[in-house]
Coordinates of N, CA, C and O in Angstrom, one line a residue:
X915 N -30.1 38.7 -54.0 CA -29.5 37.6 -53.3 C -28.0 37.8 -53.1 O -27.4 38.4 -54.0
X916 N -27.5 37.2 -52.2 CA -26.1 37.3 -51.9 C -25.4 36.0 -52.2 O -25.9 34.9 -51.9
X917 N -24.2 36.1 -52.8 CA -23.4 34.9 -53.2 C -22.0 35.2 -52.7 O -21.4 36.3 -52.8
X918 N -21.3 34.2 -52.2 CA -20.0 34.3 -51.7 C -19.0 33.3 -52.3 O -19.4 32.1 -52.4
X919 N -17.9 33.7 -52.7 CA -16.9 32.9 -53.3 C -15.6 33.1 -52.5 O -15.1 34.2 -52.4
X920 N -15.0 32.0 -52.1 CA -13.7 32.0 -51.4 C -12.7 31.6 -52.5 O -12.7 30.5 -53.0
X921 N -11.8 32.6 -52.9 CA -10.9 32.4 -54.0 C -9.4 32.5 -53.6 O -9.1 33.1 -52.5
X922 N -8.6 32.1 -54.5 CA -7.2 32.2 -54.3 C -6.6 33.3 -55.1 O -7.2 33.8 -56.0
X923 N -5.4 33.7 -54.7 CA -4.5 34.6 -55.5 C -4.9 36.1 -55.4 O -4.2 36.9 -56.0
X924 N -5.8 36.5 -54.5 CA -6.1 38.0 -54.3 C -5.0 38.5 -53.4 O -4.8 38.0 -52.3
X925 N -4.2 39.5 -54.0 CA -3.1 40.0 -53.2 C -3.2 41.5 -52.9 O -2.5 41.9 -52.0
X926 N -4.0 42.2 -53.6 CA -3.9 43.7 -53.4 C -5.2 44.4 -54.0 O -6.1 43.7 -54.5
X927 N -5.2 45.7 -53.9 CA -6.3 46.5 -54.4 C -6.4 46.4 -55.9 O -7.5 46.5 -56.5
X928 N -5.3 46.1 -56.6 CA -5.4 46.0 -58.1 C -6.2 44.7 -58.4 O -7.0 44.7 -59.3
X929 N -5.9 43.6 -57.7 CA -6.7 42.4 -57.9 C -8.2 42.7 -57.6 O -9.0 42.3 -58.4
X930 N -8.4 43.3 -56.5 CA -9.8 43.6 -56.1 C -10.5 44.5 -57.2 O -11.7 44.2 -57.5
X931 N -9.8 45.5 -57.7 CA -10.3 46.4 -58.7 C -10.7 45.6 -60.0 O -11.8 45.9 -60.5
X932 N -9.8 44.7 -60.4 CA -10.1 44.0 -61.6 C -11.4 43.1 -61.4 O -12.2 43.0 -62.3
X933 N -11.4 42.4 -60.3 CA -12.6 41.5 -60.0 C -13.9 42.4 -59.9 O -14.8 42.0 -60.6
X934 N -13.8 43.5 -59.2 CA -15.0 44.3 -59.2 C -15.5 44.8 -60.5 O -16.6 44.7 -60.9
X935 N -14.5 45.3 -61.3 CA -14.8 45.9 -62.6 C -15.4 44.9 -63.5 O -16.5 45.1 -64.2
X936 N -14.8 43.7 -63.6 CA -15.3 42.7 -64.5 C -16.6 42.1 -64.1 O -17.5 41.9 -64.9
X937 N -16.8 41.9 -62.8 CA -18.1 41.3 -62.3 C -19.2 42.3 -62.5 O -20.3 42.0 -62.9
X938 N -18.9 43.6 -62.3 CA -20.0 44.6 -62.4 C -20.4 44.9 -63.9 O -21.4 45.6 -64.1
X939 N -19.6 44.3 -64.8 CA -20.1 44.4 -66.2 C -21.3 43.6 -66.5 O -22.0 43.8 -67.4
X940 N -21.6 42.6 -65.5 CA -22.8 41.8 -65.6 C -23.9 42.6 -65.0 O -23.9 42.9 -63.8
X941 N -24.9 43.0 -65.8 CA -26.0 43.8 -65.3 C -26.9 43.2 -64.2 O -27.7 43.9 -63.5
X942 N -26.8 41.9 -64.0 CA -27.5 41.2 -63.0 C -26.9 41.5 -61.6 O -27.6 41.3 -60.6
X943 N -25.7 42.0 -61.6 CA -25.0 42.2 -60.3 C -25.1 43.7 -59.9 O -24.8 44.6 -60.7
X944 N -25.5 43.9 -58.7 CA -25.7 45.3 -58.2 C -24.5 45.7 -57.3 O -24.2 46.9 -57.2
X945 N -23.8 44.8 -56.7 CA -22.7 45.1 -55.8 C -21.7 44.0 -55.7 O -22.1 42.8 -55.7
X946 N -20.4 44.4 -55.7 CA -19.3 43.4 -55.5 C -18.4 43.9 -54.3 O -18.0 45.1 -54.4
X947 N -18.1 43.1 -53.4 CA -17.2 43.4 -52.3 C -16.1 42.4 -52.3 O -16.4 41.2 -52.4
X948 N -14.9 42.9 -52.2 CA -13.7 41.9 -52.2 C -13.0 42.1 -50.9 O -12.5 43.2 -50.5
X949 N -12.8 41.0 -50.1 CA -12.1 41.0 -48.9 C -10.7 40.5 -49.3 O -10.5 39.2 -49.4
X950 N -9.7 41.3 -49.4 CA -8.4 41.0 -49.9 C -7.7 40.0 -48.9 O -7.1 39.0 -49.3
X951 N -7.8 40.3 -47.6 CA -7.1 39.6 -46.6 C -7.6 38.1 -46.5 O -6.8 37.2 -46.2
X952 N -8.8 37.9 -46.7 CA -9.4 36.6 -46.6 C -9.7 35.9 -47.9 O -10.2 34.8 -47.9
X953 N -9.5 36.6 -49.0 CA -9.8 36.0 -50.3 C -11.3 35.7 -50.6 O -11.6 34.6 -51.1
X954 N -12.1 36.6 -50.2 CA -13.5 36.4 -50.3 C -14.1 37.5 -51.3 O -13.8 38.7 -51.2
X955 N -15.0 37.0 -52.2 CA -15.7 37.9 -53.1 C -17.2 37.7 -52.8 O -17.7 36.6 -53.0
X956 N -17.8 38.8 -52.4 CA -19.3 38.8 -52.1 C -20.0 39.5 -53.3 O -19.6 40.6 -53.6
X957 N -21.0 38.9 -53.8 CA -21.8 39.4 -54.9 C -23.2 39.6 -54.5 O -23.8 38.6 -53.9
X958 N -23.8 40.7 -54.7 CA -25.3 40.9 -54.6 C -25.8 41.0 -56.0 O -25.3 41.8 -56.8
X959 N -26.8 40.1 -56.3 CA -27.3 40.0 -57.7 C -28.8 39.7 -57.7 O -29.3 39.2 -56.7
X960 N -29.4 40.1 -58.8 CA -30.9 39.9 -58.9 C -31.2 38.4 -59.2 O -32.3 38.0 -58.9
X961 N -30.3 37.7 -59.8 CA -30.6 36.3 -60.1 C -29.3 35.5 -60.0 O -28.2 36.0 -60.0
X962 N -29.4 34.2 -59.9 CA -28.3 33.3 -59.7 C -27.6 32.9 -61.0 O -28.2 32.3 -61.9
X963 N -26.4 33.4 -61.2 CA -25.5 33.0 -62.3 C -24.2 32.6 -61.7 O -23.1 32.9 -62.3
X964 N -24.2 32.0 -60.5 CA -23.0 31.7 -59.8 C -22.0 30.8 -60.6 O -20.8 31.0 -60.5
X965 N -22.5 29.9 -61.4 CA -21.5 29.1 -62.3 C -20.8 30.0 -63.2 O -19.6 29.8 -63.5
X966 N -21.5 31.0 -63.8 CA -20.8 31.9 -64.8 C -19.8 32.8 -64.0 O -18.7 33.0 -64.5
X967 N -20.2 33.3 -62.8 CA -19.2 34.1 -62.1 C -18.0 33.3 -61.6 O -16.9 33.8 -61.6
X968 N -18.3 32.1 -61.2 CA -17.2 31.2 -60.8 C -16.2 31.0 -62.0 O -15.0 31.1 -61.8
X969 N -16.7 30.8 -63.2 CA -15.9 30.6 -64.4 C -15.1 31.9 -64.7 O -14.0 31.9 -65.2
X970 N -15.8 33.1 -64.6 CA -15.1 34.4 -64.8 C -14.0 34.6 -63.9 O -12.9 35.0 -64.3
X971 N -14.2 34.3 -62.6 CA -13.2 34.4 -61.6 C -12.0 33.5 -61.9 O -10.8 33.9 -61.9
X972 N -12.3 32.3 -62.4 CA -11.2 31.4 -62.8 C -10.4 31.9 -64.0 O -9.2 31.9 -64.0
X973 N -11.2 32.4 -65.0 CA -10.6 33.0 -66.2 C -9.6 34.2 -65.8 O -8.6 34.3 -66.4
X974 N -10.0 34.9 -64.8 CA -9.2 36.1 -64.4 C -8.0 35.6 -63.5 O -7.1 36.4 -63.3
X975 N -8.0 34.4 -63.1 CA -6.9 33.9 -62.3 C -7.2 33.8 -60.8 O -6.3 33.6 -60.0
X976 N -8.5 33.8 -60.4 CA -8.9 33.7 -59.0 C -9.9 32.5 -58.9 O -11.1 32.7 -58.7
X977 N -9.3 31.3 -58.9 CA -10.2 30.1 -58.8 C -10.7 30.0 -57.3 O -10.0 30.5 -56.4
X978 N -11.8 29.3 -57.2 CA -12.2 29.0 -55.8 C -11.2 28.2 -55.1 O -10.5 27.3 -55.7
X979 N -11.0 28.4 -53.8 CA -10.0 27.7 -53.0 C -10.2 26.2 -53.1 O -11.3 25.7 -53.1
X980 N -9.1 25.6 -53.4 CA -9.0 24.1 -53.5 C -9.5 23.5 -54.8 O -9.5 22.3 -55.0
X981 N -9.8 24.4 -55.8 CA -10.4 23.9 -57.0 C -9.3 23.7 -58.1 O -9.5 23.0 -59.1
X982 N -8.1 24.3 -57.9 CA -7.1 24.2 -58.9 C -5.8 23.6 -58.3 O -5.4 24.0 -57.2
X983 N -5.3 22.6 -59.0 CA -4.1 22.0 -58.5 C -3.0 21.9 -59.6 O -3.3 22.0 -60.8
X984 N -1.8 21.7 -59.2 CA -0.7 21.5 -60.2 C -0.6 22.6 -61.2 O -0.5 23.8 -60.9
X985 N -0.5 22.2 -62.5 CA -0.4 23.2 -63.6 C -1.5 24.2 -63.6 O -1.4 25.3 -64.0
X986 N -2.7 23.7 -63.3 CA -3.9 24.6 -63.3 C -3.7 25.7 -62.3 O -4.1 26.9 -62.5
X987 N -3.2 25.4 -61.1 CA -3.0 26.3 -60.1 C -1.9 27.3 -60.5 O -2.0 28.6 -60.3
X988 N -0.8 26.9 -61.2 CA 0.2 27.7 -61.7 C -0.3 28.7 -62.7 O 0.0 29.9 -62.8
X989 N -1.1 28.2 -63.6 CA -1.7 29.0 -64.7 C -2.6 30.1 -64.1 O -2.6 31.2 -64.5
X990 N -3.4 29.7 -63.1 CA -4.3 30.6 -62.4 C -3.5 31.7 -61.8 O -3.9 32.9 -61.8
X991 N -2.4 31.4 -61.1 CA -1.6 32.3 -60.4 C -1.0 33.3 -61.5 O -1.0 34.5 -61.2
X992 N -0.5 32.8 -62.6 CA 0.0 33.7 -63.6 C -1.1 34.7 -64.2 O -0.8 35.9 -64.3
X993 N -2.3 34.2 -64.4 CA -3.4 35.0 -64.8 C -3.7 36.1 -63.8 O -4.0 37.2 -64.1
X994 N -3.6 35.7 -62.5 CA -3.9 36.7 -61.5 C -2.9 37.8 -61.4 O -3.3 39.0 -61.2
X995 N -1.6 37.5 -61.8 CA -0.6 38.6 -61.8 C -1.0 39.6 -62.9 O -0.8 40.8 -62.7
X996 N -1.4 39.1 -64.0 CA -1.9 40.0 -65.1 C -3.1 40.8 -64.7 O -3.1 42.0 -64.9
X997 N -4.1 40.2 -64.1 CA -5.3 40.9 -63.7 C -4.9 41.9 -62.6 O -5.4 43.0 -62.6
X998 N -4.0 41.6 -61.7 CA -3.5 42.5 -60.7 C -2.9 43.7 -61.4 O -3.2 44.9 -61.0
X999 N -2.0 43.5 -62.3 CA -1.3 44.6 -63.0 C -2.3 45.5 -63.7 O -2.3 46.8 -63.7
X1000 N -3.3 44.9 -64.4 CA -4.3 45.7 -65.1 C -5.1 46.5 -64.1 O -5.4 47.7 -64.3
X1001 N -5.5 45.9 -63.0 CA -6.3 46.6 -62.0 C -5.5 47.8 -61.4 O -6.0 48.9 -61.2
X1002 N -4.2 47.6 -61.2 CA -3.4 48.7 -60.7 C -3.3 49.9 -61.6 O -3.4 51.0 -61.3
X1003 N -3.1 49.6 -62.9 CA -3.0 50.6 -63.9 C -4.4 51.3 -64.0 O -4.4 52.5 -64.1
X1004 N -5.4 50.6 -64.0 CA -6.8 51.2 -64.1 C -7.0 52.1 -62.9 O -7.5 53.2 -63.1
X1005 N -6.6 51.7 -61.7 CA -6.8 52.5 -60.5 C -6.0 53.8 -60.6 O -6.4 54.9 -60.3
X1006 N -4.8 53.7 -61.1 CA -3.9 54.8 -61.2 C -4.5 55.8 -62.2 O -4.4 57.0 -62.0
X1007 N -5.0 55.3 -63.3 CA -5.6 56.2 -64.3 C -6.8 56.9 -63.8 O -7.0 58.1 -64.1
X1008 N -7.6 56.3 -63.0 CA -8.8 56.9 -62.5 C -8.5 57.8 -61.3 O -9.3 58.7 -61.0
X1009 N -7.4 57.6 -60.6 CA -7.0 58.4 -59.5 C -6.7 59.8 -60.0 O -7.0 60.8 -59.3
X1010 N -6.1 59.9 -61.2 CA -5.7 61.3 -61.7 C -6.9 62.1 -62.2 O -6.8 63.3 -62.4
X1011 N -8.1 61.5 -62.3 CA -9.3 62.2 -62.9 C -10.0 62.9 -61.8 O -10.0 62.6 -60.7

């Protein structure tokens, strides 16, 4: 089944890499595609755990569009910067291999 999440704060390949890596740790998920330009995360999975994935995206700093306001939005943005940096480092490390 296919699931789509429209999220905030995706800025680069580092963000996309973190999202893909963390979501693919869930064995129910077979594929993750991230559209950086439009802030869309598409998931192919064997069963519906969309609430869990929504919470993971929020924890990583990528809340669904319109779901975070004020301080919550600022906190999500700060988390996304950390996720982005981790994703960039991870990509750089795997590029050399």
